[in-house]
PDB file of C-alpha atoms in Angstrom:
ATOM      1  CA  MET A   1     -68.062  -8.124  37.499  1.00 56.00           C
ATOM      2  CA  ASN A   2     -70.171 -11.237  36.990  1.00 60.00           C
ATOM      3  CA  PRO A   3     -67.910 -13.921  38.504  1.00 62.00           C
ATOM      4  CA  ARG A   4     -68.643 -16.508  35.795  1.00 77.00           C
ATOM      5  CA  THR A   5     -68.309 -14.125  32.839  1.00 87.00           C
ATOM      6  CA  PRO A   6     -65.032 -12.253  33.383  1.00 95.00           C
ATOM      7  CA  ASP A   7     -63.312 -10.089  30.801  1.00 97.00           C
ATOM      8  CA  LEU A   8     -61.149 -12.655  29.000  1.00 98.00           C
ATOM      9  CA  ARG A   9     -59.355 -10.339  26.577  1.00 98.00           C
ATOM     10  CA  VAL A  10     -56.097 -10.208  28.558  1.00 98.00           C
ATOM     11  CA  TYR A  11     -55.725 -13.267  30.773  1.00 98.00           C
ATOM     12  CA  THR A  12     -52.626 -13.052  32.952  1.00 98.00           C
ATOM     13  CA  VAL A  13     -51.073 -16.269  34.247  1.00 98.00           C
ATOM     14  CA  VAL A  14     -48.773 -15.726  37.221  1.00 98.00           C
ATOM     15  CA  ASP A  15     -46.622 -18.822  36.907  1.00 98.00           C
ATOM     16  CA  THR A  16     -43.979 -19.603  39.504  1.00 97.00           C
ATOM     17  CA  SER A  17     -41.568 -20.367  36.681  1.00 95.00           C
ATOM     18  CA  VAL A  18     -41.344 -16.615  36.067  1.00 97.00           C
ATOM     19  CA  ALA A  19     -42.497 -15.034  39.355  1.00 97.00           C
ATOM     20  CA  SER A  20     -42.219 -15.897  43.026  1.00 98.00           C
ATOM     21  CA  LEU A  21     -45.244 -16.535  45.208  1.00 98.00           C
ATOM     22  CA  ASP A  22     -44.180 -13.573  47.327  1.00 98.00           C
ATOM     23  CA  ASP A  23     -44.387 -11.307  44.287  1.00 98.00           C
ATOM     24  CA  ALA A  24     -47.646 -12.756  42.961  1.00 98.00           C
ATOM     25  CA  PRO A  25     -50.005 -10.299  44.753  1.00 98.00           C
ATOM     26  CA  ARG A  26     -48.101  -7.278  43.399  1.00 98.00           C
ATOM     27  CA  ILE A  27     -48.061  -8.666  39.878  1.00 98.00           C
ATOM     28  CA  ALA A  28     -51.755  -9.514  40.002  1.00 98.00           C
ATOM     29  CA  ALA A  29     -52.709  -6.031  41.179  1.00 98.00           C
ATOM     30  CA  ALA A  30     -50.526  -4.396  38.539  1.00 98.00           C
ATOM     31  CA  ALA A  31     -51.936  -6.580  35.765  1.00 98.00           C
ATOM     32  CA  ALA A  32     -55.493  -5.720  36.813  1.00 98.00           C
ATOM     33  CA  ALA A  33     -54.621  -2.023  36.873  1.00 98.00           C
ATOM     34  CA  GLY A  34     -53.413  -2.396  33.290  1.00 98.00           C
ATOM     35  CA  GLY A  35     -56.672  -3.954  32.164  1.00 98.00           C
ATOM     36  CA  SER A  36     -56.261  -7.693  32.656  1.00 98.00           C
ATOM     37  CA  GLY A  37     -59.731  -8.985  33.467  1.00 98.00           C
ATOM     38  CA  ILE A  38     -58.729 -12.388  34.789  1.00 98.00           C
ATOM     39  CA  ILE A  39     -55.644 -13.587  36.667  1.00 98.00           C
ATOM     40  CA  GLN A  40     -54.560 -17.177  37.210  1.00 98.00           C
ATOM     41  CA  LEU A  41     -52.073 -18.466  39.764  1.00 98.00           C
ATOM     42  CA  ARG A  42     -50.126 -21.447  38.424  1.00 98.00           C
ATOM     43  CA  ALA A  43     -47.820 -23.026  41.001  1.00 98.00           C
ATOM     44  CA  LYS A  44     -47.118 -26.607  39.985  1.00 93.00           C
ATOM     45  CA  ASP A  45     -44.173 -27.293  42.273  1.00 93.00           C
ATOM     46  CA  SER A  46     -44.789 -25.158  45.364  1.00 97.00           C
ATOM     47  CA  ALA A  47     -45.845 -26.246  48.840  1.00 97.00           C
ATOM     48  CA  THR A  48     -49.618 -26.212  49.280  1.00 98.00           C
ATOM     49  CA  ARG A  49     -49.462 -24.000  52.364  1.00 98.00           C
ATOM     50  CA  ASP A  50     -47.448 -21.390  50.462  1.00 98.00           C
ATOM     51  CA  VAL A  51     -49.745 -21.541  47.430  1.00 98.00           C
ATOM     52  CA  LEU A  52     -52.789 -21.009  49.637  1.00 98.00           C
ATOM     53  CA  ALA A  53     -51.233 -17.990  51.350  1.00 98.00           C
ATOM     54  CA  ALA A  54     -50.266 -16.450  48.008  1.00 98.00           C
ATOM     55  CA  PHE A  55     -53.689 -17.085  46.481  1.00 98.00           C
ATOM     56  CA  ILE A  56     -55.464 -15.436  49.403  1.00 98.00           C
ATOM     57  CA  ALA A  57     -53.055 -12.491  49.265  1.00 98.00           C
ATOM     58  CA  MET A  58     -53.658 -12.113  45.526  1.00 98.00           C
ATOM     59  CA  GLY A  59     -57.399 -12.014  46.142  1.00 98.00           C
ATOM     60  CA  GLU A  60     -57.035  -9.325  48.765  1.00 98.00           C
ATOM     61  CA  ALA A  61     -54.713  -7.322  46.501  1.00 98.00           C
ATOM     62  CA  LEU A  62     -57.199  -7.504  43.645  1.00 97.00           C
ATOM     63  CA  ALA A  63     -60.284  -6.865  45.805  1.00 95.00           C
ATOM     64  CA  GLY A  64     -62.618  -7.819  42.977  1.00 92.00           C
ATOM     65  CA  ARG A  65     -60.976  -5.661  40.288  1.00 96.00           C
ATOM     66  CA  ALA A  66     -60.323  -8.806  38.227  1.00 97.00           C
ATOM     67  CA  ALA A  67     -61.399 -12.425  38.443  1.00 97.00           C
ATOM     68  CA  LEU A  68     -58.899 -14.670  40.230  1.00 98.00           C
ATOM     69  CA  VAL A  69     -58.587 -18.390  39.529  1.00 98.00           C
ATOM     70  CA  ILE A  70     -56.068 -21.075  40.349  1.00 98.00           C
ATOM     71  CA  ASP A  71     -54.655 -23.728  38.067  1.00 98.00           C
ATOM     72  CA  ASP A  72     -55.603 -27.293  38.994  1.00 97.00           C
ATOM     73  CA  ARG A  73     -55.750 -26.831  42.790  1.00 98.00           C
ATOM     74  CA  VAL A  74     -59.410 -27.252  43.675  1.00 98.00           C
ATOM     75  CA  ASP A  75     -58.389 -27.820  47.292  1.00 98.00           C
ATOM     76  CA  VAL A  76     -56.596 -24.476  47.447  1.00 98.00           C
ATOM     77  CA  TYR A  77     -59.575 -22.662  45.926  1.00 98.00           C
ATOM     78  CA  LEU A  78     -61.973 -24.215  48.427  1.00 98.00           C
ATOM     79  CA  ALA A  79     -59.726 -23.322  51.350  1.00 98.00           C
ATOM     80  CA  ALA A  80     -59.082 -19.779  50.089  1.00 98.00           C
ATOM     81  CA  ARG A  81     -62.732 -18.891  49.710  1.00 97.00           C
ATOM     82  CA  GLN A  82     -63.167 -19.520  53.412  1.00 97.00           C
ATOM     83  CA  ALA A  83     -60.724 -16.666  53.990  1.00 97.00           C
ATOM     84  CA  THR A  84     -61.649 -14.156  51.275  1.00 97.00           C
ATOM     85  CA  GLU A  85     -64.526 -13.426  48.931  1.00 96.00           C
ATOM     86  CA  HIS A  86     -62.093 -12.315  46.233  1.00 97.00           C
ATOM     87  CA  VAL A  87     -61.233 -15.710  44.739  1.00 98.00           C
ATOM     88  CA  HIS A  88     -63.398 -16.883  41.893  1.00 98.00           C
ATOM     89  CA  GLY A  89     -62.577 -20.319  40.535  1.00 98.00           C
ATOM     90  CA  VAL A  90     -60.365 -22.987  39.050  1.00 98.00           C
ATOM     91  CA  HIS A  91     -58.807 -23.891  35.720  1.00 98.00           C
ATOM     92  CA  VAL A  92     -58.193 -27.573  35.024  1.00 98.00           C
ATOM     93  CA  GLY A  93     -56.584 -29.615  32.267  1.00 97.00           C
ATOM     94  CA  GLN A  94     -57.621 -32.716  30.417  1.00 96.00           C
ATOM     95  CA  SER A  95     -55.702 -34.963  32.834  1.00 95.00           C
ATOM     96  CA  ASP A  96     -56.854 -33.232  36.039  1.00 96.00           C
ATOM     97  CA  LEU A  97     -60.075 -33.924  37.943  1.00 96.00           C
ATOM     98  CA  PRO A  98     -62.998 -34.251  35.518  1.00 97.00           C
ATOM     99  CA  ALA A  99     -64.795 -30.973  34.963  1.00 98.00           C
ATOM    100  CA  THR A 100     -68.083 -32.400  36.227  1.00 98.00           C
ATOM    101  CA  ALA A 101     -66.452 -33.404  39.513  1.00 98.00           C
ATOM    102  CA  VAL A 102     -64.809 -29.993  39.835  1.00 98.00           C
ATOM    103  CA  ARG A 103     -68.126 -28.219  39.287  1.00 98.00           C
ATOM    104  CA  ALA A 104     -69.765 -30.373  41.954  1.00 98.00           C
ATOM    105  CA  LEU A 105     -67.031 -29.340  44.397  1.00 98.00           C
ATOM    106  CA  ILE A 106     -66.805 -25.615  43.632  1.00 98.00           C
ATOM    107  CA  GLY A 107     -70.509 -24.964  43.193  1.00 97.00           C
ATOM    108  CA  PRO A 108     -72.577 -23.221  40.526  1.00 96.00           C
ATOM    109  CA  ASP A 109     -71.240 -19.690  40.961  1.00 96.00           C
ATOM    110  CA  ALA A 110     -67.488 -20.265  40.617  1.00 97.00           C
ATOM    111  CA  ILE A 111     -65.537 -19.924  37.376  1.00 98.00           C
ATOM    112  CA  LEU A 112     -64.500 -23.183  35.758  1.00 98.00           C
ATOM    113  CA  GLY A 113     -62.031 -23.101  32.874  1.00 98.00           C
ATOM    114  CA  LEU A 114     -60.812 -26.160  30.995  1.00 98.00           C
ATOM    115  CA  SER A 115     -57.837 -26.680  28.684  1.00 97.00           C
ATOM    116  CA  ALA A 116     -58.496 -28.077  25.222  1.00 97.00           C
ATOM    117  CA  ALA A 117     -56.425 -28.625  22.095  1.00 96.00           C
ATOM    118  CA  THR A 118     -58.695 -30.303  19.542  1.00 97.00           C
ATOM    119  CA  PRO A 119     -62.171 -29.821  18.065  1.00 97.00           C
ATOM    120  CA  GLU A 120     -63.222 -33.055  19.742  1.00 98.00           C
ATOM    121  CA  GLN A 121     -62.159 -31.771  23.153  1.00 98.00           C
ATOM    122  CA  VAL A 122     -63.958 -28.439  22.807  1.00 98.00           C
ATOM    123  CA  ARG A 123     -67.162 -30.124  21.655  1.00 98.00           C
ATOM    124  CA  ALA A 124     -66.979 -32.565  24.564  1.00 98.00           C
ATOM    125  CA  ALA A 125     -66.411 -29.694  26.996  1.00 98.00           C
ATOM    126  CA  ALA A 126     -69.485 -27.822  25.803  1.00 97.00           C
ATOM    127  CA  ALA A 127     -71.593 -30.978  26.047  1.00 98.00           C
ATOM    128  CA  LEU A 128     -70.787 -31.257  29.754  1.00 98.00           C
ATOM    129  CA  GLY A 129     -72.719 -28.088  30.506  1.00 97.00           C
ATOM    130  CA  VAL A 130     -70.466 -27.127  33.432  1.00 97.00           C
ATOM    131  CA  VAL A 131     -67.512 -25.285  31.844  1.00 98.00           C
ATOM    132  CA  ASP A 132     -67.465 -21.497  31.464  1.00 97.00           C
ATOM    133  CA  HIS A 133     -64.592 -21.042  29.022  1.00 98.00           C
ATOM    134  CA  LEU A 134     -61.742 -22.953  27.413  1.00 98.00           C
ATOM    135  CA  GLY A 135     -58.003 -22.411  27.272  1.00 98.00           C
ATOM    136  CA  VAL A 136     -56.938 -23.468  23.772  1.00 98.00           C
ATOM    137  CA  GLY A 137     -53.370 -24.181  22.778  1.00 96.00           C
ATOM    138  CA  ALA A 138     -50.554 -24.293  22.729  1.00 96.00           C
ATOM    139  CA  VAL A 139     -50.487 -21.764  19.881  1.00 97.00           C
ATOM    140  CA  HIS A 140     -46.685 -21.577  19.942  1.00 96.00           C
ATOM    141  CA  ALA A 141     -44.109 -23.815  21.592  1.00 86.00           C
ATOM    142  CA  THR A 142     -43.645 -22.874  25.247  1.00 78.00           C
ATOM    143  CA  PRO A 143     -42.019 -24.479  28.290  1.00 70.00           C
ATOM    144  CA  THR A 144     -45.218 -24.026  30.325  1.00 60.00           C
ATOM    145  CA  LYS A 145     -47.148 -26.294  27.925  1.00 52.00           C
ATOM    146  CA  LYS A 146     -44.777 -29.234  27.517  1.00 56.00           C
ATOM    147  CA  ASP A 147     -47.731 -31.615  27.135  1.00 57.00           C
ATOM    148  CA  HIS A 148     -48.624 -29.995  23.791  1.00 54.00           C
ATOM    149  CA  PRO A 149     -45.609 -30.829  21.583  1.00 58.00           C
ATOM    150  CA  THR A 150     -47.205 -29.720  18.285  1.00 85.00           C
ATOM    151  CA  PRO A 151     -48.152 -26.026  18.358  1.00 94.00           C
ATOM    152  CA  LEU A 152     -51.469 -25.118  16.754  1.00 96.00           C
ATOM    153  CA  GLY A 153     -50.410 -21.854  15.147  1.00 97.00           C
ATOM    154  CA  TYR A 154     -53.100 -19.332  14.216  1.00 98.00           C
ATOM    155  CA  ASP A 155     -54.741 -21.593  11.630  1.00 98.00           C
ATOM    156  CA  GLY A 156     -54.956 -24.499  14.059  1.00 97.00           C
ATOM    157  CA  LEU A 157     -56.303 -22.179  16.732  1.00 98.00           C
ATOM    158  CA  ALA A 158     -59.010 -20.948  14.365  1.00 98.00           C
ATOM    159  CA  HIS A 159     -59.947 -24.542  13.528  1.00 98.00           C
ATOM    160  CA  VAL A 160     -60.387 -25.459  17.193  1.00 98.00           C
ATOM    161  CA  VAL A 161     -62.193 -22.226  18.109  1.00 98.00           C
ATOM    162  CA  ALA A 162     -64.640 -22.701  15.229  1.00 98.00           C
ATOM    163  CA  ALA A 163     -65.742 -26.006  16.765  1.00 98.00           C
ATOM    164  CA  SER A 164     -66.423 -24.489  20.172  1.00 97.00           C
ATOM    165  CA  ALA A 165     -69.709 -23.281  21.606  1.00 96.00           C
ATOM    166  CA  LEU A 166     -67.772 -21.826  24.561  1.00 97.00           C
ATOM    167  CA  PRO A 167     -65.522 -18.744  24.707  1.00 98.00           C
ATOM    168  CA  CYS A 168     -61.929 -19.706  23.947  1.00 98.00           C
ATOM    169  CA  VAL A 169     -58.794 -18.116  25.360  1.00 98.00           C
ATOM    170  CA  ALA A 170     -55.655 -18.784  23.345  1.00 98.00           C
ATOM    171  CA  ILE A 171     -52.568 -19.833  25.272  1.00 97.00           C
ATOM    172  CA  GLY A 172     -49.030 -20.917  24.539  1.00 96.00           C
ATOM    173  CA  GLY A 173     -46.004 -18.679  24.013  1.00 96.00           C
ATOM    174  CA  LEU A 174     -48.113 -15.597  23.306  1.00 98.00           C
ATOM    175  CA  SER A 175     -46.971 -11.982  23.508  1.00 97.00           C
ATOM    176  CA  LEU A 176     -47.848  -8.537  22.168  1.00 98.00           C
ATOM    177  CA  PRO A 177     -47.304  -9.303  18.432  1.00 97.00           C
ATOM    178  CA  ASP A 178     -49.810 -12.177  18.655  1.00 98.00           C
ATOM    179  CA  ALA A 179     -52.844 -10.085  19.572  1.00 98.00           C
ATOM    180  CA  ALA A 180     -54.097  -9.576  16.024  1.00 98.00           C
ATOM    181  CA  GLY A 181     -53.531 -13.175  14.924  1.00 98.00           C
ATOM    182  CA  VAL A 182     -55.266 -14.567  17.991  1.00 98.00           C
ATOM    183  CA  ARG A 183     -58.237 -12.232  17.723  1.00 98.00           C
ATOM    184  CA  HIS A 184     -58.658 -12.859  14.013  1.00 98.00           C
ATOM    185  CA  ALA A 185     -58.676 -16.604  14.777  1.00 98.00           C
ATOM    186  CA  GLY A 186     -61.859 -16.030  16.761  1.00 98.00           C
ATOM    187  CA  ALA A 187     -60.561 -16.299  20.305  1.00 98.00           C
ATOM    188  CA  ALA A 188     -62.210 -14.338  23.104  1.00 98.00           C
ATOM    189  CA  GLY A 189     -58.850 -13.459  24.602  1.00 98.00           C
ATOM    190  CA  MET A 190     -55.215 -14.373  25.005  1.00 98.00           C
ATOM    191  CA  ALA A 191     -53.527 -15.867  28.040  1.00 98.00           C
ATOM    192  CA  VAL A 192     -49.952 -14.791  28.661  1.00 98.00           C
ATOM    193  CA  VAL A 193     -47.278 -15.698  31.178  1.00 97.00           C
ATOM    194  CA  ARG A 194     -43.978 -13.970  30.467  1.00 97.00           C
ATOM    195  CA  ALA A 195     -45.551 -11.094  28.552  1.00 98.00           C
ATOM    196  CA  VAL A 196     -47.112  -9.718  31.755  1.00 98.00           C
ATOM    197  CA  ALA A 197     -46.025 -11.668  34.851  1.00 98.00           C
ATOM    198  CA  GLY A 198     -42.441 -11.713  33.603  1.00 97.00           C
ATOM    199  CA  ALA A 199     -42.421  -8.081  32.477  1.00 98.00           C
ATOM    200  CA  ALA A 200     -40.539  -5.340  34.308  1.00 97.00           C
ATOM    201  CA  ASP A 201     -43.766  -3.313  34.401  1.00 98.00           C
ATOM    202  CA  PRO A 202     -46.761  -5.701  34.456  1.00 98.00           C
ATOM    203  CA  GLU A 203     -49.278  -2.850  34.468  1.00 98.00           C
ATOM    204  CA  ALA A 204     -47.872  -1.277  31.311  1.00 98.00           C
ATOM    205  CA  ALA A 205     -47.500  -4.688  29.655  1.00 98.00           C
ATOM    206  CA  ALA A 206     -51.146  -5.584  30.322  1.00 98.00           C
ATOM    207  CA  ALA A 207     -52.280  -2.190  29.059  1.00 98.00           C
ATOM    208  CA  GLN A 208     -50.290  -2.620  25.839  1.00 98.00           C
ATOM    209  CA  LEU A 209     -51.793  -6.053  25.265  1.00 98.00           C
ATOM    210  CA  LEU A 210     -55.314  -4.740  25.777  1.00 98.00           C
ATOM    211  CA  GLN A 211     -54.636  -1.865  23.410  1.00 98.00           C
ATOM    212  CA  ALA A 212     -53.272  -4.236  20.765  1.00 98.00           C
ATOM    213  CA  TRP A 213     -56.285  -6.516  21.204  1.00 98.00           C
ATOM    214  CA  GLU A 214     -58.711  -3.648  20.684  1.00 98.00           C
ATOM    215  CA  ALA A 215     -56.743  -2.331  17.718  1.00 98.00           C
ATOM    216  CA  ALA A 216     -57.122  -5.720  16.035  1.00 96.00           C
ATOM    217  CA  ALA A 217     -60.927  -5.487  15.964  1.00 86.00           C
TER     218      ALA A 217
END
């Protein structure tokens, strides 16, 4: 696996709104076994010490079988990579640290993802020259993307993706039935929360998503 070019087709977000930090390593390992090429830990309201411990444990559970990134927490990423080689980067939003500052902190070899919702934002991201891929959405209304009140839908997603020189991962209320619509919109992959991290069998759920993605080709 090239750390900066992970398999984006099935992007699993382990969000503490649907899974505990204690369960995050198991979910991450199961998702990777099912074919998820990149896993993100999203823990907006948890204690930093607990987030760090969970992120390290997820890295050890994955052992390089999938890329592992953390939402927003550059500090946690920097601390975790002192403890394990199996953490790979950070995903930030438009209101987080600027992507150029994040790249300066994490170095040239780490993954850097950035959220975007408009053609202007994706063009600006590409112009920076430091971002590896974009998370584009929200495609559908979802409680994990409250800052995007107007969902893009497939047509809006296609419009934003068409403006991007970077790979785009669709996000926002996505599940198995969305695979074809998202792929046909030109996205490089789909990011899901409940569809995998909230599933009774994350491995089977990730495998089904990957199968649906490939069937949509």
